[in-house]
Amino acid sequence: MLKELTKLEMKKTREGFGHALVELGEKDERIVVLAADVTDSVNAGFFARRFPERFIQMGIAEQNMAAVATGLSLIGKIPFYSTYSVFSTCRCMDQIRISICYSNANVKVCGAHGGISVGPDGATHQAMEDIAMMRSLPNMKVIVPCDYWQSKRATMAAAYIDGPVFLRFGREAVPTLTDESTPFEFGKGVVLHDGGDAAIIACGVMVYEALVASEVLGKQGIDCRVINLHTIKPIDRELIIRTARECGAIVTAEEHQVYGGMGSAVAEVLVSHVPVPQEFVAVMDRFGQSGQPDELLRAFGLKSEDIVVAVKRVLKRK
Amino acid sequence: MNPFNYSAEQLQAAALDVRRDIITMLVEAKSGHTGGPLSCTDFATALSFRILNHKPSEPHWADRDFLFYSIGHVTPVNYSLLAECGYFPLKDLMTFRKLNSRLQGHPHRLDTPGIEVSSGSLGQGLSIACGVAKGSSIDKHPRRVFCVMGDGELQEGSCWEAIMFAGHYHLDKLGVIIDYNKRQIDGEVPKIMDIAPLADKWQAFNWHVLEIDGHDIQQILAAYDEMLHYQGKPTVIIAHTTMGKGVSFMEGKSEWHGKPPTMEQGEQALQELGTTYDEWSSRLLAG
Ligand SMILES: Cc1ncc(C[n+]2csc(CCOP(=O)(O)OP(=O)(O)O)c2C)c(N)n1
Ligand SMILES: [Mg+2]
């Protein structure tokens, strides 16, 4: 199923989001999209131009945007509100907590520019706490797609998942691992490569890095399973438990703070069911900085080489 | 159409009952907010029994008007009116704030019929009301949206994002009533963080502004009438009120923002309101 890793087409996840909104808008009158002065950078502009009457420009007012979206949901609309992930989550956390989640309002919280790979804008714009914040809220679901097609599919699916959903996208073009026909099953992790020595569980852009790492490890005789855990909440408990039993050692890889992210979510499952050793490839409790996306991934220890090292470390503890 | 369509006299009688409910449920709960609910009572009663197009037997009726109490803490007046309108039995009021009650300290959409959204964190209600009003205008649906706000609440910056939004989009089916009791938890609003001049601020944000005595039923009804007919801009009614209105020893005292009357204070309050705790709690428990 996997194509050769060096020859993959590069596409942006946020574009998959934008294209999905248009497709959704075409078939469902209830879809409305909100944006806060970064309409084209989050690719909500595709929808805005196609359905101007169902697009709501909010100005730079994210707290209002989250709660206006709540109001729209109360009369049966399916609102997707969008801006950079730092602003669609952190900036209006209280609105998300009370108006959206406590009410179980049918609002889709969309964050473009997740992770360190945002690049030169630096720490302020690199969302690295959003997964932790969103997954701590009752009723919220959390999805971090790995590429263009998965972003498109996940966005389409989110429209019909009842209640609040957080969708996280990235800024940069990333290798396209799935294609138009790859299904998206909400809440189900995907085994991309089988193996029994250890397992790498990744999300977002780190799924590609995990595959590269497993190829490198394979050449050294270490057979790694690779899982794309696109849905972080509800977490695929069954798959994680089975993987831990079969592989006996886990490495998680994410473009997010080590505290509270996908790795923590996996660890929560492991400690209470199959306490196998785990290593975390993540941002180690520090803010980001300016730089080119790839330089930053390297500087923050989020490249395939770092995953290789983490796998070798976890194998020593197996 | 409002299903009750009360006259001014009937509204005054209903408001008295609501004040009795508020005191009785707070005495029973031994916790909760007294001052704000009593200052909102008159204009809120008029909304539920004269203005709002709703069907208490069918809380999710699709063509209903929406009413939001952005000041979530005024649950006593909010719940009393829902019960008096028939959304749930009066006896539920005696479970307010207790374990497993469907009447939470602050409103929860999933628990209580007639509660449109969960609230209790100040500064969110008007934004939600804006969402309903904007969505209704997209659908060309004639529904009206009302939002009750506090004067202290207006210190929250997010309120002004919503005020700007409603003015910008000319949401003329949206109406706000401000409970301008000049009191908040720490004391007098002008001393804590002044929000005056209120009328000028809202006007500058492209709202139609009315200013009334929030305890004068004629002025309340006249203001609602103008709100319902005004086109092109959202309307705000700045209702000058008195915290704790109707109970002499509570009036104008910010200390009554967030505490309930003791049994003794409750008896005294209910006496001023022409009843007793026994009589009124029996009425609630029988309902
Ligand atoms: C965001 C937020 N901050 C603080 C509080 C705590 N709080 C509840 S009511 C209140 C005072 C509100 O003043 P006002 O709107 O004038 O209401 P009133 O006291 O007149 O009832 C405060 C600070 C809250 N509920 N939400
Ligand atoms: Mg006040």
mmCIF file of C-alpha atoms in Angstrom, chain B residues 44-183:
data_model
loop_
_atom_site.group_PDB
_atom_site.id
_atom_site.type_symbol
_atom_site.label_atom_id
_atom_site.label_comp_id
_atom_site.label_asym_id
_atom_site.label_seq_id
_atom_site.Cartn_x
_atom_site.Cartn_y
_atom_site.Cartn_z
ATOM 1 C CA ALA B 44 -37.562 39.008 32.806
ATOM 2 C CA THR B 45 -41.144 38.187 33.808
ATOM 3 C CA ALA B 46 -42.421 40.455 31.047
ATOM 4 C CA LEU B 47 -40.201 38.626 28.548
ATOM 5 C CA SER B 48 -41.462 35.157 29.476
ATOM 6 C CA PHE B 49 -45.146 36.033 29.940
ATOM 7 C CA ARG B 50 -45.703 38.650 27.268
ATOM 8 C CA ILE B 51 -42.939 38.937 24.678
ATOM 9 C CA LEU B 52 -41.160 35.634 23.993
ATOM 10 C CA ASN B 53 -42.619 33.384 21.289
ATOM 11 C CA HIS B 54 -42.211 29.991 22.980
ATOM 12 C CA LYS B 55 -43.976 26.737 23.783
ATOM 13 C CA PRO B 56 -43.151 25.452 27.269
ATOM 14 C CA SER B 57 -44.559 22.012 26.385
ATOM 15 C CA GLU B 58 -42.175 21.813 23.441
ATOM 16 C CA PRO B 59 -38.872 23.408 24.517
ATOM 17 C CA HIS B 60 -37.131 22.612 21.227
ATOM 18 C CA TRP B 61 -39.956 23.880 19.017
ATOM 19 C CA ALA B 62 -38.075 24.922 15.865
ATOM 20 C CA ASP B 63 -39.765 28.292 15.355
ATOM 21 C CA ARG B 64 -39.302 29.533 18.911
ATOM 22 C CA ASP B 65 -37.583 32.740 19.933
ATOM 23 C CA PHE B 66 -34.358 32.282 21.878
ATOM 24 C CA LEU B 67 -33.661 33.784 25.291
ATOM 25 C CA PHE B 68 -30.203 33.702 26.856
ATOM 26 C CA TYR B 69 -29.222 34.765 30.345
ATOM 27 C CA SER B 70 -25.600 35.608 29.702
ATOM 28 C CA ILE B 71 -25.325 36.191 33.456
ATOM 29 C CA GLY B 72 -25.606 32.481 34.214
ATOM 30 C CA HIS B 73 -25.633 33.144 37.952
ATOM 31 C CA VAL B 74 -29.202 34.493 37.849
ATOM 32 C CA THR B 75 -30.503 30.912 37.735
ATOM 33 C CA PRO B 76 -33.077 31.592 40.507
ATOM 34 C CA VAL B 77 -35.040 33.998 38.287
ATOM 35 C CA ASN B 78 -34.330 31.948 35.156
ATOM 36 C CA TYR B 79 -35.509 28.648 36.717
ATOM 37 C CA SER B 80 -38.470 30.224 38.498
ATOM 38 C CA LEU B 81 -39.767 31.633 35.214
ATOM 39 C CA LEU B 82 -39.227 28.344 33.386
ATOM 40 C CA ALA B 83 -41.168 26.508 36.091
ATOM 41 C CA GLU B 84 -43.913 29.131 36.306
ATOM 42 C CA CYS B 85 -44.281 28.887 32.516
ATOM 43 C CA GLY B 86 -44.549 25.108 32.754
ATOM 44 C CA TYR B 87 -41.220 23.845 31.394
ATOM 45 C CA PHE B 88 -40.891 21.617 34.476
ATOM 46 C CA PRO B 89 -42.741 21.186 37.785
ATOM 47 C CA LEU B 90 -42.544 23.914 40.419
ATOM 48 C CA LYS B 91 -41.398 21.360 42.970
ATOM 49 C CA ASP B 92 -38.119 20.999 41.084
ATOM 50 C CA LEU B 93 -37.241 24.491 42.299
ATOM 51 C CA MET B 94 -36.795 22.986 45.762
ATOM 52 C CA THR B 95 -33.969 20.779 44.410
ATOM 53 C CA PHE B 96 -31.923 23.747 43.166
ATOM 54 C CA ARG B 97 -28.160 23.252 43.692
ATOM 55 C CA LYS B 98 -28.588 19.823 45.286
ATOM 56 C CA LEU B 99 -26.837 16.613 44.262
ATOM 57 C CA ASN B 100 -28.349 15.061 41.122
ATOM 58 C CA SER B 101 -30.791 17.930 40.636
ATOM 59 C CA ARG B 102 -31.507 19.004 37.107
ATOM 60 C CA LEU B 103 -31.275 22.559 38.367
ATOM 61 C CA GLN B 104 -27.544 23.131 38.564
ATOM 62 C CA GLY B 105 -26.097 26.208 40.270
ATOM 63 C CA HIS B 106 -25.404 27.599 36.826
ATOM 64 C CA PRO B 107 -27.507 26.605 33.813
ATOM 65 C CA HIS B 108 -26.734 23.406 31.946
ATOM 66 C CA ARG B 109 -28.297 22.888 28.547
ATOM 67 C CA LEU B 110 -28.321 19.105 28.781
ATOM 68 C CA ASP B 111 -30.081 19.013 32.163
ATOM 69 C CA THR B 112 -32.876 21.562 32.093
ATOM 70 C CA PRO B 113 -35.751 21.996 29.636
ATOM 71 C CA GLY B 114 -35.796 25.577 28.395
ATOM 72 C CA ILE B 115 -32.093 26.226 28.936
ATOM 73 C CA GLU B 116 -30.705 26.930 25.470
ATOM 74 C CA VAL B 117 -27.016 26.799 26.357
ATOM 75 C CA SER B 118 -24.802 26.163 29.352
ATOM 76 C CA SER B 119 -23.439 29.309 30.939
ATOM 77 C CA GLY B 120 -21.876 30.679 34.078
ATOM 78 C CA SER B 121 -18.703 32.089 32.672
ATOM 79 C CA LEU B 122 -19.503 35.739 32.035
ATOM 80 C CA GLY B 123 -19.158 37.354 28.635
ATOM 81 C CA GLN B 124 -20.242 34.536 26.322
ATOM 82 C CA GLY B 125 -24.028 34.789 26.092
ATOM 83 C CA LEU B 126 -24.280 37.687 23.673
ATOM 84 C CA SER B 127 -21.897 35.978 21.247
ATOM 85 C CA ILE B 128 -24.100 32.893 21.279
ATOM 86 C CA ALA B 129 -27.187 35.047 20.790
ATOM 87 C CA CYS B 130 -25.388 36.663 17.841
ATOM 88 C CA GLY B 131 -24.814 33.209 16.354
ATOM 89 C CA VAL B 132 -28.513 32.384 16.554
ATOM 90 C CA ALA B 133 -29.465 35.781 15.112
ATOM 91 C CA LYS B 134 -26.916 35.603 12.286
ATOM 92 C CA GLY B 135 -27.880 32.019 11.428
ATOM 93 C CA SER B 136 -31.553 32.987 11.420
ATOM 94 C CA SER B 137 -30.834 35.861 9.061
ATOM 95 C CA ILE B 138 -28.997 33.454 6.715
ATOM 96 C CA ASP B 139 -32.141 31.294 6.763
ATOM 97 C CA LYS B 140 -34.404 34.359 6.479
ATOM 98 C CA HIS B 141 -36.171 33.008 9.565
ATOM 99 C CA PRO B 142 -38.079 35.663 11.552
ATOM 100 C CA ARG B 143 -37.139 34.356 15.014
ATOM 101 C CA ARG B 144 -36.124 36.867 17.664
ATOM 102 C CA VAL B 145 -33.219 36.495 20.010
ATOM 103 C CA PHE B 146 -33.037 38.078 23.458
ATOM 104 C CA CYS B 147 -30.053 38.274 25.745
ATOM 105 C CA VAL B 148 -29.961 39.449 29.362
ATOM 106 C CA MET B 149 -26.595 40.864 30.406
ATOM 107 C CA GLY B 150 -25.171 42.198 33.655
ATOM 108 C CA ASP B 151 -23.530 45.573 34.104
ATOM 109 C CA GLY B 152 -20.486 44.053 35.790
ATOM 110 C CA GLU B 153 -20.396 41.467 33.031
ATOM 111 C CA LEU B 154 -19.842 44.254 30.504
ATOM 112 C CA GLN B 155 -16.320 44.602 31.887
ATOM 113 C CA GLU B 156 -15.501 41.366 30.011
ATOM 114 C CA GLY B 157 -13.842 42.296 26.726
ATOM 115 C CA SER B 158 -15.503 39.473 24.825
ATOM 116 C CA CYS B 159 -18.885 41.227 25.309
ATOM 117 C CA TRP B 160 -17.628 44.056 23.142
ATOM 118 C CA GLU B 161 -16.554 41.682 20.396
ATOM 119 C CA ALA B 162 -20.164 40.506 20.257
ATOM 120 C CA ILE B 163 -21.587 44.038 20.472
ATOM 121 C CA MET B 164 -19.371 45.003 17.517
ATOM 122 C CA PHE B 165 -20.445 41.914 15.557
ATOM 123 C CA ALA B 166 -24.181 42.539 16.023
ATOM 124 C CA GLY B 167 -23.832 46.189 15.040
ATOM 125 C CA HIS B 168 -21.693 45.332 12.023
ATOM 126 C CA TYR B 169 -24.181 42.771 10.715
ATOM 127 C CA HIS B 170 -27.268 44.876 11.566
ATOM 128 C CA LEU B 171 -28.830 42.033 13.543
ATOM 129 C CA ASP B 172 -32.131 43.784 14.149
ATOM 130 C CA LYS B 173 -33.885 40.644 15.417
ATOM 131 C CA LEU B 174 -31.480 40.662 18.351
ATOM 132 C CA GLY B 175 -32.296 42.482 21.579
ATOM 133 C CA VAL B 176 -30.263 42.929 24.750
ATOM 134 C CA ILE B 177 -31.524 43.914 28.174
ATOM 135 C CA ILE B 178 -28.874 45.156 30.588
ATOM 136 C CA ASP B 179 -29.563 44.675 34.261
ATOM 137 C CA TYR B 180 -27.993 48.025 35.221
ATOM 138 C CA ASN B 181 -28.102 47.579 38.982
ATOM 139 C CA LYS B 182 -24.714 49.295 39.415
ATOM 140 C CA ARG B 183 -23.552 46.516 41.674
#
